[in-house]
mmCIF file of C-alpha atoms in Angstrom:
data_model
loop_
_atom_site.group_PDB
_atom_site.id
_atom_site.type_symbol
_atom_site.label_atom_id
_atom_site.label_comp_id
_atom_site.label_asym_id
_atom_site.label_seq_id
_atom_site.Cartn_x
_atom_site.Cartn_y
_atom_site.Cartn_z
ATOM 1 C CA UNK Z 776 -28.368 12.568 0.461
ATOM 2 C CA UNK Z 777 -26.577 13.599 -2.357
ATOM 3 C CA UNK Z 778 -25.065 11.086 -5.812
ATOM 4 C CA UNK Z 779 -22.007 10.177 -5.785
ATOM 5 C CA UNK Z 780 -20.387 8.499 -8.654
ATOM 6 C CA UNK Z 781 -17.628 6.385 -8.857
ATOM 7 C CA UNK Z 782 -15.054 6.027 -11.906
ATOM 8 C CA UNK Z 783 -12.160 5.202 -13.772
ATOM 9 C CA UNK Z 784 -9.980 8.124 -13.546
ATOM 10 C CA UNK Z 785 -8.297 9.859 -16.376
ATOM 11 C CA UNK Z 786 -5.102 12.175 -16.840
ATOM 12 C CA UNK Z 787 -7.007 15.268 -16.301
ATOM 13 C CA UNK Z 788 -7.934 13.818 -12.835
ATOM 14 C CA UNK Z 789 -4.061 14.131 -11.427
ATOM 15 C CA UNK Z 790 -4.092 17.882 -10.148
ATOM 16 C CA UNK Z 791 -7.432 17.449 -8.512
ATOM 17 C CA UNK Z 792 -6.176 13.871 -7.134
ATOM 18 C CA UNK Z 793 -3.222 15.347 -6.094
ATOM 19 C CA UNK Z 794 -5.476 18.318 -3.807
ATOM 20 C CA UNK Z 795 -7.284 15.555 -2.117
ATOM 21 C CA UNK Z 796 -4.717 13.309 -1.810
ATOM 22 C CA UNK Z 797 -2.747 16.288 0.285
ATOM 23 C CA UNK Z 798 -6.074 17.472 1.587
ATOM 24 C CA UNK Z 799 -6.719 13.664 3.340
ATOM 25 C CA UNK Z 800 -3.545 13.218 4.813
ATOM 26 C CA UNK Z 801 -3.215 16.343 6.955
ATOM 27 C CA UNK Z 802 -6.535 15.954 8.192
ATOM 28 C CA UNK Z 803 -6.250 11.793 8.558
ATOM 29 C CA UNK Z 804 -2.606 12.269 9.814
ATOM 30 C CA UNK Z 805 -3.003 15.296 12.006
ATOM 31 C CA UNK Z 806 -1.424 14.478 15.671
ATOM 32 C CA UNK Z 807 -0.295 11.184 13.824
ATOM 33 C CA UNK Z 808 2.448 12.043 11.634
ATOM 34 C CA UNK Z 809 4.637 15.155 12.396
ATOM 35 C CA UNK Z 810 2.671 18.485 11.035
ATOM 36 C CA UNK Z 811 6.744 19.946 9.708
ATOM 37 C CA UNK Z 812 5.953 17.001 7.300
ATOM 38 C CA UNK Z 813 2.321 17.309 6.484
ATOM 39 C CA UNK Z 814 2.817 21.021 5.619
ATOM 40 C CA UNK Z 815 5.965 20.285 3.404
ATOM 41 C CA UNK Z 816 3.554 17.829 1.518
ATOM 42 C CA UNK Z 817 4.481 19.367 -2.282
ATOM 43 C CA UNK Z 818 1.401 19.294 -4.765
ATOM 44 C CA UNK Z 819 3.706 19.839 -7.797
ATOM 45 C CA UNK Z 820 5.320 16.283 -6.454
ATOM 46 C CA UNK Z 821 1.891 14.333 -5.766
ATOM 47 C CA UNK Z 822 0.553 15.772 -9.447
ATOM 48 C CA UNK Z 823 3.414 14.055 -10.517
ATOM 49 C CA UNK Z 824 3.269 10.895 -8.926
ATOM 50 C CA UNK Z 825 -0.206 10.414 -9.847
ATOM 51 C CA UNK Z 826 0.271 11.266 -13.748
ATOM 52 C CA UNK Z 827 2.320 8.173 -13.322
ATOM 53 C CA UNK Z 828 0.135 5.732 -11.924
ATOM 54 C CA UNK Z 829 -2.469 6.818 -13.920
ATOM 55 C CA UNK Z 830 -0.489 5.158 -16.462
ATOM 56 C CA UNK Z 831 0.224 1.993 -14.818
ATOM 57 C CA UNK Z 832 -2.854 0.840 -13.390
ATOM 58 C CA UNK Z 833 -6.605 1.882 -12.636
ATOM 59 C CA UNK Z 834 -7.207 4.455 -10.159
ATOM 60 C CA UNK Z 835 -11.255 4.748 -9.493
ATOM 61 C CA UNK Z 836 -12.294 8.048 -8.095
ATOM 62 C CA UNK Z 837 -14.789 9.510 -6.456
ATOM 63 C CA UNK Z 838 -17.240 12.165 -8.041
ATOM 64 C CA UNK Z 839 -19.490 14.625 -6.033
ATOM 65 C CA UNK Z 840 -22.748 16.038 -7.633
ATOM 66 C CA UNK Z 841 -20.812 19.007 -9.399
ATOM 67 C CA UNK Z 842 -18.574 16.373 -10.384
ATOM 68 C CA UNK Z 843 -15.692 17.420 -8.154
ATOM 69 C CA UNK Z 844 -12.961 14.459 -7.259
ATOM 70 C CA UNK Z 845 -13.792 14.148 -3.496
ATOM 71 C CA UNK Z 846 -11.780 10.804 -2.958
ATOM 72 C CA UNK Z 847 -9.704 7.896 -4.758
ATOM 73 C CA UNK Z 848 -8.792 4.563 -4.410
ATOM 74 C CA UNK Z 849 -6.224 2.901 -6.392
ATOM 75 C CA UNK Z 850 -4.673 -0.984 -5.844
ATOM 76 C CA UNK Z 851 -2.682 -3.225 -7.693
ATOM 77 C CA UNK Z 852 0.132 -6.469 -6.715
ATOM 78 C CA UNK Z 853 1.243 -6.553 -3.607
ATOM 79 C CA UNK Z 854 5.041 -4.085 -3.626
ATOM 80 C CA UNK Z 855 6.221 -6.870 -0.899
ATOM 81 C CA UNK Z 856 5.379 -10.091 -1.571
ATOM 82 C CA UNK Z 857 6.462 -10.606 -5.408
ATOM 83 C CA UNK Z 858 3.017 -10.209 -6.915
ATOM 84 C CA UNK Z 859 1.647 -13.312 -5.061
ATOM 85 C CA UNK Z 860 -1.443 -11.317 -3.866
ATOM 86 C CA UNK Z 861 -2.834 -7.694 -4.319
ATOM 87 C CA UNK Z 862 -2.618 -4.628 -2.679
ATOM 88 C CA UNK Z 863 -4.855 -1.466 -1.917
ATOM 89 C CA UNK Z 864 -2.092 1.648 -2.266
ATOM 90 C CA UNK Z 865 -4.167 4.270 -1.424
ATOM 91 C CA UNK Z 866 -7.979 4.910 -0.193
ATOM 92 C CA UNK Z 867 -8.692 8.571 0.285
ATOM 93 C CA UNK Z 868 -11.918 10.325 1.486
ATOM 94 C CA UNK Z 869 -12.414 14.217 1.933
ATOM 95 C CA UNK Z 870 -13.213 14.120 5.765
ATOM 96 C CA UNK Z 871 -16.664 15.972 4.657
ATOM 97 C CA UNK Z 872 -17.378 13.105 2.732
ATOM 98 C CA UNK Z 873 -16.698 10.403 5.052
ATOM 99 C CA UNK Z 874 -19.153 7.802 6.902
ATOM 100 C CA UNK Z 875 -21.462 7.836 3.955
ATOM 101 C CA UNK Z 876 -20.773 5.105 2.282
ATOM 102 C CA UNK Z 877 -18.149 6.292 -0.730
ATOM 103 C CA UNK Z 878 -15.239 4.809 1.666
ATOM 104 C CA UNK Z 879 -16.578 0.805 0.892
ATOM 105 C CA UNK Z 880 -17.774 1.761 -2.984
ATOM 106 C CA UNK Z 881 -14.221 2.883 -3.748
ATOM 107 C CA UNK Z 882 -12.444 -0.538 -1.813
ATOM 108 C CA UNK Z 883 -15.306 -2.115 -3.439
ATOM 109 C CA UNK Z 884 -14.388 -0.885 -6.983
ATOM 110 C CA UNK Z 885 -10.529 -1.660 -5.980
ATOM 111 C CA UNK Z 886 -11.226 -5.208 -4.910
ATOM 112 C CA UNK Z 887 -13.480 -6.252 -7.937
ATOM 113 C CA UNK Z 888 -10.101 -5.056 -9.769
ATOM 114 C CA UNK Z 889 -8.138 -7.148 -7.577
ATOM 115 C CA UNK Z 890 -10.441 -10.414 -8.430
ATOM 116 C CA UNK Z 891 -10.270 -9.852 -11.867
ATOM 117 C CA UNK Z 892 -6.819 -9.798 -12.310
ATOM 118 C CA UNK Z 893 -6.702 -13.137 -10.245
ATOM 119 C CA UNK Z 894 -5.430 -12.280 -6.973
ATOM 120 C CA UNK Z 895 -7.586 -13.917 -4.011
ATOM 121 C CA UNK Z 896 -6.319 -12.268 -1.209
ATOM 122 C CA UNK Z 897 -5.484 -8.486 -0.667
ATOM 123 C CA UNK Z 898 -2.869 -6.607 1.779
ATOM 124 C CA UNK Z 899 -3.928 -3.395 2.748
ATOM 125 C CA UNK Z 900 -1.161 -1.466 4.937
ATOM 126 C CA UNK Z 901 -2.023 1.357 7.242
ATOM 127 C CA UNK Z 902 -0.954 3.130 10.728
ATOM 128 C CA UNK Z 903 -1.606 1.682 13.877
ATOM 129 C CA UNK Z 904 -3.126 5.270 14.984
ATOM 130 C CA UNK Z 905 -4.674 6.003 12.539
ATOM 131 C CA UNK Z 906 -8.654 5.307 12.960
ATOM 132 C CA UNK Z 907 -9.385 4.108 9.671
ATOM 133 C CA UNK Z 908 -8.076 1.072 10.648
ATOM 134 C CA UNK Z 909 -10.899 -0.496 12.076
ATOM 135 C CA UNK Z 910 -12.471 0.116 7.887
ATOM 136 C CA UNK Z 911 -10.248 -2.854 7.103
ATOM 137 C CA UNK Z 912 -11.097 -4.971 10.287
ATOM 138 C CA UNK Z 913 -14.912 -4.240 9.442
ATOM 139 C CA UNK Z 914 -14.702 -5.098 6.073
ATOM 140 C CA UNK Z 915 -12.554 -8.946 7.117
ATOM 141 C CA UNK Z 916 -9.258 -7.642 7.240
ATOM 142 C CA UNK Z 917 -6.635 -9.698 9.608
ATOM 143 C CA UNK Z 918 -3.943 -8.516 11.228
ATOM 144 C CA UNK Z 919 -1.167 -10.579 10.018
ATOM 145 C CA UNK Z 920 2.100 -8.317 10.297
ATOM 146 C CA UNK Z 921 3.083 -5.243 12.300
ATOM 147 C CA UNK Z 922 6.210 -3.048 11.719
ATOM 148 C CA UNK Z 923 7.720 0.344 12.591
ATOM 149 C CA UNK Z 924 8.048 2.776 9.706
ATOM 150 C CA UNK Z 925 9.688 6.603 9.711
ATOM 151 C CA UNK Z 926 7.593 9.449 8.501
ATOM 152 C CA UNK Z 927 8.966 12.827 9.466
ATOM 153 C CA UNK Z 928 11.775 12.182 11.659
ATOM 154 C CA UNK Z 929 8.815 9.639 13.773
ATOM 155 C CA UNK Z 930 9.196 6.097 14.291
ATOM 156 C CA UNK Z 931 5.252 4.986 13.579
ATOM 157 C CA UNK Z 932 3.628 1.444 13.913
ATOM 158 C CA UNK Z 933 2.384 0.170 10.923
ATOM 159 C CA UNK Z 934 -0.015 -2.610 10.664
ATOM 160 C CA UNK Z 935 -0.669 -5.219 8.001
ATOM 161 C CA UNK Z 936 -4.468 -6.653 7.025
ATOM 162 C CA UNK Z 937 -5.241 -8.920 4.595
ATOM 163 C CA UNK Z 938 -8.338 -9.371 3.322
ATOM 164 C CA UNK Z 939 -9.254 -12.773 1.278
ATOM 165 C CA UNK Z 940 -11.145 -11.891 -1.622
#
């Protein structure tokens, strides 16, 4: 079994982010969201976006033995509900990587945030399809709100958890 550390990441961390954050989506959204829009995913674009929230918030990331970024996890107040409870943005995992643990140590890492900066409950938003779903439900998340959402021309179902902390 190889070590895997987790961290705070830092602004050199956004172009390597950025590949896994591409990297998990076509292989988590494959069949799921349209592949036209997976391939048009733009690197330069995600680099970007994550030089930002690197800035506004901590993003915890996930180190392999060569001390590679293999996965990320990021949270913060909820966008919907005016900052009344918290929200995991993102939780990617290299598919190599995956059902080993690293998954629950990042949402681990993002939760502890989440308590600490006083929220008690946490939303976690995520596609009906897509498998990692049942993550949140094993971990006490509730399905409390389901809506359609467009990604690539698609009309997908998008469920809401929350999780009390």
């Amino acid at each position: 079994m190889s070590t895997i550390n987790i961290r705070l990441a830092v602004s050199e961390d956004a172009d390597r982010i950025a590949q896994v954050h591409i990297a998990s989506w076509r292989e988590t959204y494959h069949g799921i969201i349209p592949t036209m829009y997976l391939e048009q995913l733009s690197h330069d674009k995600r680099k970007h976006c994550w030089r930002k929230s690197l800035t506004e918030g901590p993003v915890f990331v996930a180190l392999d033995q060569t001390n590679e970024v293999i996965g990320f996890a990021n949270g913060g107040p909820s966008r919907g509900s005016k900052g009344t409870e918290g929200e995991l943005y993102a939780l990617y995992l290299l598919k190599t990587h995956q059902g080993q643990g690293t998954g629950k140590r990042l949402f681990d890492h993002v939760l502890a945030d989440l308590r600490q900066q006083g929220f008690s409950s946490c939303i976690v938003k995520v596609l009906a399809d897509n498998p990692s779903r049942f993550f949140y439900e094993r971990f006490g998340g509730r399905l409390v709100f389901e809506q359609r959402i467009e990604r690539g021309g698609e009309q997908l179902m998008e469920y809401t958890y929350r999780i009390m902390l």
